[in-house]
mmCIF file of C-alpha atoms in Angstrom:
data_model
loop_
_atom_site.group_PDB
_atom_site.id
_atom_site.type_symbol
_atom_site.label_atom_id
_atom_site.label_comp_id
_atom_site.label_asym_id
_atom_site.label_seq_id
_atom_site.Cartn_x
_atom_site.Cartn_y
_atom_site.Cartn_z
ATOM 1 C CA GLU O 604 105.469 63.023 249.663
ATOM 2 C CA ALA O 605 102.511 60.653 249.354
ATOM 3 C CA GLN O 606 103.461 57.318 250.810
ATOM 4 C CA VAL O 607 102.499 54.146 252.638
ATOM 5 C CA THR O 608 104.857 53.126 255.425
ATOM 6 C CA GLN O 609 105.158 49.794 257.198
ATOM 7 C CA ASN O 610 107.064 48.748 260.287
ATOM 8 C CA PRO O 611 109.003 46.694 260.900
ATOM 9 C CA ARG O 612 110.473 45.858 257.492
ATOM 10 C CA TYR O 613 111.915 42.582 258.743
ATOM 11 C CA LEU O 614 110.829 40.439 261.690
ATOM 12 C CA ILE O 615 111.871 37.034 262.955
ATOM 13 C CA THR O 616 109.757 35.619 265.749
ATOM 14 C CA VAL O 617 108.745 32.344 267.328
ATOM 15 C CA THR O 618 105.494 30.418 267.214
ATOM 16 C CA GLY O 619 102.815 31.827 269.496
ATOM 17 C CA LYS O 620 104.409 35.190 270.259
ATOM 18 C CA LYS O 621 101.916 37.953 269.453
ATOM 19 C CA LEU O 622 103.083 40.596 267.012
ATOM 20 C CA THR O 623 101.777 43.687 265.258
ATOM 21 C CA VAL O 624 102.829 45.093 261.906
ATOM 22 C CA THR O 625 101.966 48.755 261.557
ATOM 23 C CA CYS O 626 100.809 50.523 258.402
ATOM 24 C CA SER O 627 100.325 54.236 257.928
ATOM 25 C CA GLN O 628 99.325 56.380 254.944
ATOM 26 C CA ASN O 629 99.462 60.150 254.557
ATOM 27 C CA MET O 630 97.074 60.476 251.612
ATOM 28 C CA ASN O 631 93.804 60.634 253.595
ATOM 29 C CA HIS O 632 92.546 57.537 251.765
ATOM 30 C CA GLU O 633 89.441 55.844 253.093
ATOM 31 C CA TYR O 634 90.293 52.350 251.908
ATOM 32 C CA MET O 635 93.218 50.245 253.077
ATOM 33 C CA SER O 636 94.147 46.583 252.673
ATOM 34 C CA TRP O 637 96.621 43.943 253.767
ATOM 35 C CA TYR O 638 98.066 41.363 251.391
ATOM 36 C CA ARG O 639 100.482 38.505 251.758
ATOM 37 C CA GLN O 640 102.806 37.437 248.967
ATOM 38 C CA ASP O 641 103.990 33.869 248.593
ATOM 39 C CA PRO O 642 106.026 32.323 245.750
ATOM 40 C CA GLY O 643 103.845 31.144 242.882
ATOM 41 C CA LEU O 644 100.677 32.528 244.467
ATOM 42 C CA GLY O 645 100.953 36.227 243.739
ATOM 43 C CA LEU O 646 99.413 38.563 246.294
ATOM 44 C CA ARG O 647 96.360 37.515 248.279
ATOM 45 C CA GLN O 648 94.186 39.867 250.295
ATOM 46 C CA ILE O 649 94.005 39.232 254.042
ATOM 47 C CA TYR O 650 91.730 42.023 255.285
ATOM 48 C CA TYR O 651 90.498 45.348 254.048
ATOM 49 C CA SER O 652 88.967 48.450 255.579
ATOM 50 C CA MET O 653 86.493 50.832 254.032
ATOM 51 C CA ASN O 654 86.822 53.499 256.715
ATOM 52 C CA VAL O 655 87.429 54.026 260.414
ATOM 53 C CA GLU O 656 85.969 51.142 262.445
ATOM 54 C CA VAL O 657 84.830 49.333 259.255
ATOM 55 C CA THR O 658 86.782 46.226 258.275
ATOM 56 C CA ASP O 659 86.077 42.964 256.462
ATOM 57 C CA LYS O 660 87.777 39.699 255.580
ATOM 58 C CA GLY O 661 89.643 39.144 252.365
ATOM 59 C CA ASP O 662 90.581 35.797 250.845
ATOM 60 C CA VAL O 663 92.957 34.511 253.546
ATOM 61 C CA PRO O 664 91.938 36.037 256.914
ATOM 62 C CA GLU O 665 92.558 33.031 259.172
ATOM 63 C CA GLY O 666 95.067 33.753 261.922
ATOM 64 C CA TYR O 667 94.998 37.525 261.445
ATOM 65 C CA LYS O 668 93.228 40.487 263.011
ATOM 66 C CA VAL O 669 93.099 44.133 262.037
ATOM 67 C CA SER O 670 91.835 47.362 263.505
ATOM 68 C CA ARG O 671 91.100 50.814 262.077
ATOM 69 C CA LYS O 672 90.799 53.315 264.875
ATOM 70 C CA GLU O 673 92.248 56.171 262.852
ATOM 71 C CA LYS O 674 91.979 56.862 259.150
ATOM 72 C CA ARG O 675 95.729 56.873 258.546
ATOM 73 C CA ASN O 676 96.612 53.656 260.418
ATOM 74 C CA PHE O 677 95.723 50.034 259.705
ATOM 75 C CA PRO O 678 97.745 47.598 261.835
ATOM 76 C CA LEU O 679 97.890 43.856 261.168
ATOM 77 C CA ILE O 680 97.861 41.676 264.275
ATOM 78 C CA LEU O 681 98.990 38.079 264.564
ATOM 79 C CA GLU O 682 97.796 36.910 267.979
ATOM 80 C CA SER O 683 99.508 33.508 267.830
ATOM 81 C CA PRO O 684 101.795 33.321 264.796
ATOM 82 C CA SER O 685 102.520 29.978 263.200
ATOM 83 C CA PRO O 686 105.215 28.949 260.676
ATOM 84 C CA ASN O 687 102.671 28.949 257.803
ATOM 85 C CA GLN O 688 102.371 32.708 258.302
ATOM 86 C CA THR O 689 105.961 33.166 257.230
ATOM 87 C CA SER O 690 105.515 35.444 254.247
ATOM 88 C CA LEU O 691 106.019 38.892 252.743
ATOM 89 C CA TYR O 692 103.262 41.267 253.820
ATOM 90 C CA PHE O 693 102.120 44.410 252.043
ATOM 91 C CA CYS O 694 99.809 47.158 253.163
ATOM 92 C CA ALA O 695 97.965 49.079 250.458
ATOM 93 C CA SER O 696 96.132 52.372 250.485
ATOM 94 C CA THR O 697 93.386 52.953 247.959
ATOM 95 C CA ILE O 698 91.963 56.001 246.271
ATOM 96 C CA ARG O 699 88.554 55.801 244.652
ATOM 97 C CA THR O 700 87.768 57.585 241.407
ATOM 98 C CA GLY O 701 84.181 56.873 240.489
ATOM 99 C CA ARG O 702 83.925 53.078 240.460
ATOM 100 C CA ILE O 703 87.670 52.572 240.068
ATOM 101 C CA TYR O 704 89.818 51.847 243.117
ATOM 102 C CA THR O 705 93.559 52.409 242.581
ATOM 103 C CA GLN O 706 95.824 50.801 245.155
ATOM 104 C CA TYR O 707 99.254 51.984 246.267
ATOM 105 C CA PHE O 708 101.491 49.586 248.153
ATOM 106 C CA GLY O 709 103.886 49.985 251.040
ATOM 107 C CA PRO O 710 107.468 48.630 250.949
ATOM 108 C CA GLY O 711 106.616 45.306 252.589
ATOM 109 C CA THR O 712 107.358 43.438 255.822
ATOM 110 C CA ARG O 713 109.205 40.145 255.632
ATOM 111 C CA LEU O 714 108.038 37.939 258.494
ATOM 112 C CA THR O 715 109.645 34.674 259.550
ATOM 113 C CA VAL O 716 107.937 32.547 262.188
ATOM 114 C CA LEU O 717 110.150 29.821 263.649
ATOM 115 C CA GLY A 664 85.207 34.603 242.705
ATOM 116 C CA GLU A 665 87.650 36.084 240.258
ATOM 117 C CA ASN A 666 90.579 34.019 239.020
ATOM 118 C CA VAL A 667 93.506 35.551 237.149
ATOM 119 C CA GLU A 668 96.036 33.454 235.245
ATOM 120 C CA GLN A 669 99.330 35.019 234.128
ATOM 121 C CA HIS A 670 101.870 33.747 231.587
ATOM 122 C CA PRO A 671 104.732 33.262 231.235
ATOM 123 C CA SER A 672 106.119 32.824 234.732
ATOM 124 C CA THR A 673 109.599 33.801 233.531
ATOM 125 C CA LEU A 674 110.649 35.813 230.500
ATOM 126 C CA SER A 675 114.169 36.519 229.308
ATOM 127 C CA VAL A 676 114.871 39.027 226.534
ATOM 128 C CA GLN A 677 117.791 40.919 225.066
ATOM 129 C CA GLU A 678 118.033 44.647 225.596
ATOM 130 C CA GLY A 679 116.080 46.451 222.896
ATOM 131 C CA ASP A 680 113.685 43.571 222.258
ATOM 132 C CA SER A 681 109.983 43.657 223.126
ATOM 133 C CA ALA A 682 108.391 41.750 225.996
ATOM 134 C CA VAL A 683 104.781 40.620 226.227
ATOM 135 C CA ILE A 684 103.028 39.277 229.320
ATOM 136 C CA LYS A 685 99.519 37.886 229.091
ATOM 137 C CA CYS A 686 96.715 37.477 231.622
ATOM 138 C CA THR A 687 93.268 35.959 231.515
ATOM 139 C CA TYR A 688 90.466 36.567 233.976
ATOM 140 C CA SER A 689 87.263 34.736 234.781
ATOM 141 C CA ASP A 690 84.801 37.339 236.114
ATOM 142 C CA SER A 691 83.045 39.148 233.280
ATOM 143 C CA ALA A 692 82.068 41.896 235.764
ATOM 144 C CA SER A 693 85.699 42.941 236.270
ATOM 145 C CA ASN A 694 86.194 46.452 234.956
ATOM 146 C CA TYR A 695 89.652 47.566 236.031
ATOM 147 C CA PHE A 696 92.977 45.957 235.129
ATOM 148 C CA PRO A 697 96.179 47.366 236.634
ATOM 149 C CA TRP A 698 99.740 46.197 236.099
ATOM 150 C CA TYR A 699 102.320 46.368 238.850
ATOM 151 C CA LYS A 700 106.112 46.225 238.738
ATOM 152 C CA GLN A 701 107.932 44.893 241.766
ATOM 153 C CA GLU A 702 111.647 45.412 242.143
ATOM 154 C CA LEU A 703 113.709 43.459 244.624
ATOM 155 C CA GLY A 704 113.001 44.526 248.185
ATOM 156 C CA LYS A 705 110.207 46.904 247.241
ATOM 157 C CA GLY A 706 106.447 46.928 247.151
ATOM 158 C CA PRO A 707 104.490 46.607 243.893
ATOM 159 C CA GLN A 708 104.370 49.846 241.956
ATOM 160 C CA LEU A 709 101.506 50.695 239.641
ATOM 161 C CA ILE A 710 102.896 51.220 236.129
ATOM 162 C CA ILE A 711 99.804 51.287 233.939
ATOM 163 C CA ASP A 712 96.136 50.421 234.157
ATOM 164 C CA ILE A 713 93.194 50.063 231.821
ATOM 165 C CA ARG A 714 89.466 50.272 232.308
ATOM 166 C CA SER A 715 86.926 48.041 230.651
ATOM 167 C CA ASN A 716 85.626 50.738 228.311
ATOM 168 C CA VAL A 717 89.047 51.083 226.646
ATOM 169 C CA GLY A 718 90.781 48.593 224.347
ATOM 170 C CA GLU A 719 94.338 49.903 224.498
ATOM 171 C CA LYS A 720 96.390 52.347 226.497
ATOM 172 C CA LYS A 721 99.985 53.511 225.996
ATOM 173 C CA ASP A 722 102.498 55.262 228.181
ATOM 174 C CA GLN A 723 105.859 55.749 226.474
ATOM 175 C CA ARG A 724 107.381 52.245 226.086
ATOM 176 C CA ILE A 725 104.571 50.498 227.908
ATOM 177 C CA ALA A 726 101.181 49.547 226.519
ATOM 178 C CA VAL A 727 98.291 47.438 227.713
ATOM 179 C CA THR A 728 95.593 45.863 225.566
ATOM 180 C CA LEU A 729 92.263 44.468 226.714
ATOM 181 C CA ASN A 730 89.969 42.021 224.966
ATOM 182 C CA LYS A 731 86.763 41.874 227.008
ATOM 183 C CA THR A 732 85.140 39.266 224.812
ATOM 184 C CA ALA A 733 87.990 36.833 225.295
ATOM 185 C CA LYS A 734 88.614 38.049 228.867
ATOM 186 C CA HIS A 735 92.301 38.598 228.463
ATOM 187 C CA PHE A 736 94.674 41.534 228.711
ATOM 188 C CA SER A 737 98.359 41.949 227.941
ATOM 189 C CA LEU A 738 101.312 44.125 228.877
ATOM 190 C CA HIS A 739 103.685 45.137 226.088
ATOM 191 C CA ILE A 740 107.091 46.644 226.802
ATOM 192 C CA THR A 741 109.043 47.882 223.781
ATOM 193 C CA GLU A 742 112.746 48.697 223.551
ATOM 194 C CA THR A 743 113.426 46.921 226.820
ATOM 195 C CA GLN A 744 116.211 48.133 229.084
ATOM 196 C CA PRO A 745 118.050 46.360 231.923
ATOM 197 C CA GLU A 746 116.165 48.507 234.445
ATOM 198 C CA ASP A 747 112.937 46.910 233.227
ATOM 199 C CA SER A 748 114.084 43.691 234.930
ATOM 200 C CA ALA A 749 111.615 42.998 237.739
ATOM 201 C CA VAL A 750 108.572 40.926 238.644
ATOM 202 C CA TYR A 751 105.394 42.054 236.907
ATOM 203 C CA PHE A 752 101.907 41.350 238.216
ATOM 204 C CA CYS A 753 98.599 41.745 236.483
ATOM 205 C CA ALA A 754 95.401 42.164 238.475
ATOM 206 C CA ALA A 755 91.670 42.464 237.985
ATOM 207 C CA SER A 756 89.011 44.242 239.986
ATOM 208 C CA ARG A 757 85.227 44.593 239.832
ATOM 209 C CA GLY A 758 85.141 47.974 241.489
ATOM 210 C CA GLY A 759 82.135 49.420 243.263
ATOM 211 C CA GLY A 760 79.516 47.490 245.201
ATOM 212 C CA THR A 761 80.683 45.522 248.188
ATOM 213 C CA SER A 762 83.983 44.432 246.671
ATOM 214 C CA TYR A 763 85.540 47.848 247.310
ATOM 215 C CA GLY A 764 87.864 47.297 244.414
ATOM 216 C CA LYS A 765 89.506 44.153 245.757
ATOM 217 C CA LEU A 766 92.361 43.194 243.471
ATOM 218 C CA THR A 767 92.849 39.610 242.367
ATOM 219 C CA PHE A 768 96.438 39.140 241.221
ATOM 220 C CA GLY A 769 98.079 36.879 238.712
ATOM 221 C CA GLN A 770 100.998 34.733 239.814
ATOM 222 C CA GLY A 771 103.653 37.109 238.507
ATOM 223 C CA THR A 772 106.225 37.122 235.696
ATOM 224 C CA ILE A 773 109.946 37.448 236.327
ATOM 225 C CA LEU A 774 111.299 39.570 233.474
ATOM 226 C CA THR A 775 115.045 39.587 232.885
ATOM 227 C CA VAL A 776 116.535 41.965 230.309
ATOM 228 C CA HIS A 777 120.071 41.036 229.314
ATOM 229 C CA PRO A 778 122.406 43.868 228.272
#
């Protein structure tokens, strides 16, 4: 079954404690992205990756890092989390058809930073 | 950059009625407009999309229309059912080039279908 998986699904942590949210896709897609979802703001892109070892900033990259060492994995790293990073995070995997990029989302990770 | 506005923010209908959600976008270069449905505790799920060279697309009870001149697109759900209750997001994308299909989302519409 084609899918995007994220772990953990729920995480409560404290300010400054480094954490990593993992994302994996089994569709051999080249493109992957991270979004955060906040009430009234929709989904905003944090980082995206065009292929292994190729990443770039989205609209709200501050306070986040990513890496793409393997095609299937795209972890999101918060080196020093702060309360304003409390949010619902989604990983997305993207298939390209011509000039159209269709994104498929994971189930989400709800992060609370105290 | 692209800006997408979505209305209404909440929509309540009776089962069997139609529901319409509207979005406007700002970037005339956008060429791909997907709609996502998000149920409680789940990630957004693609339900229908439309490309800029098409004015309307239907899939059973769901249809999307696009007016490129006015830069707006709409989601139409007919014969609504309680299981249609969810949050719906519109999005726009330029595709190609250096944007790699980055999606800009609307703010979302909470649809409630009352039995």
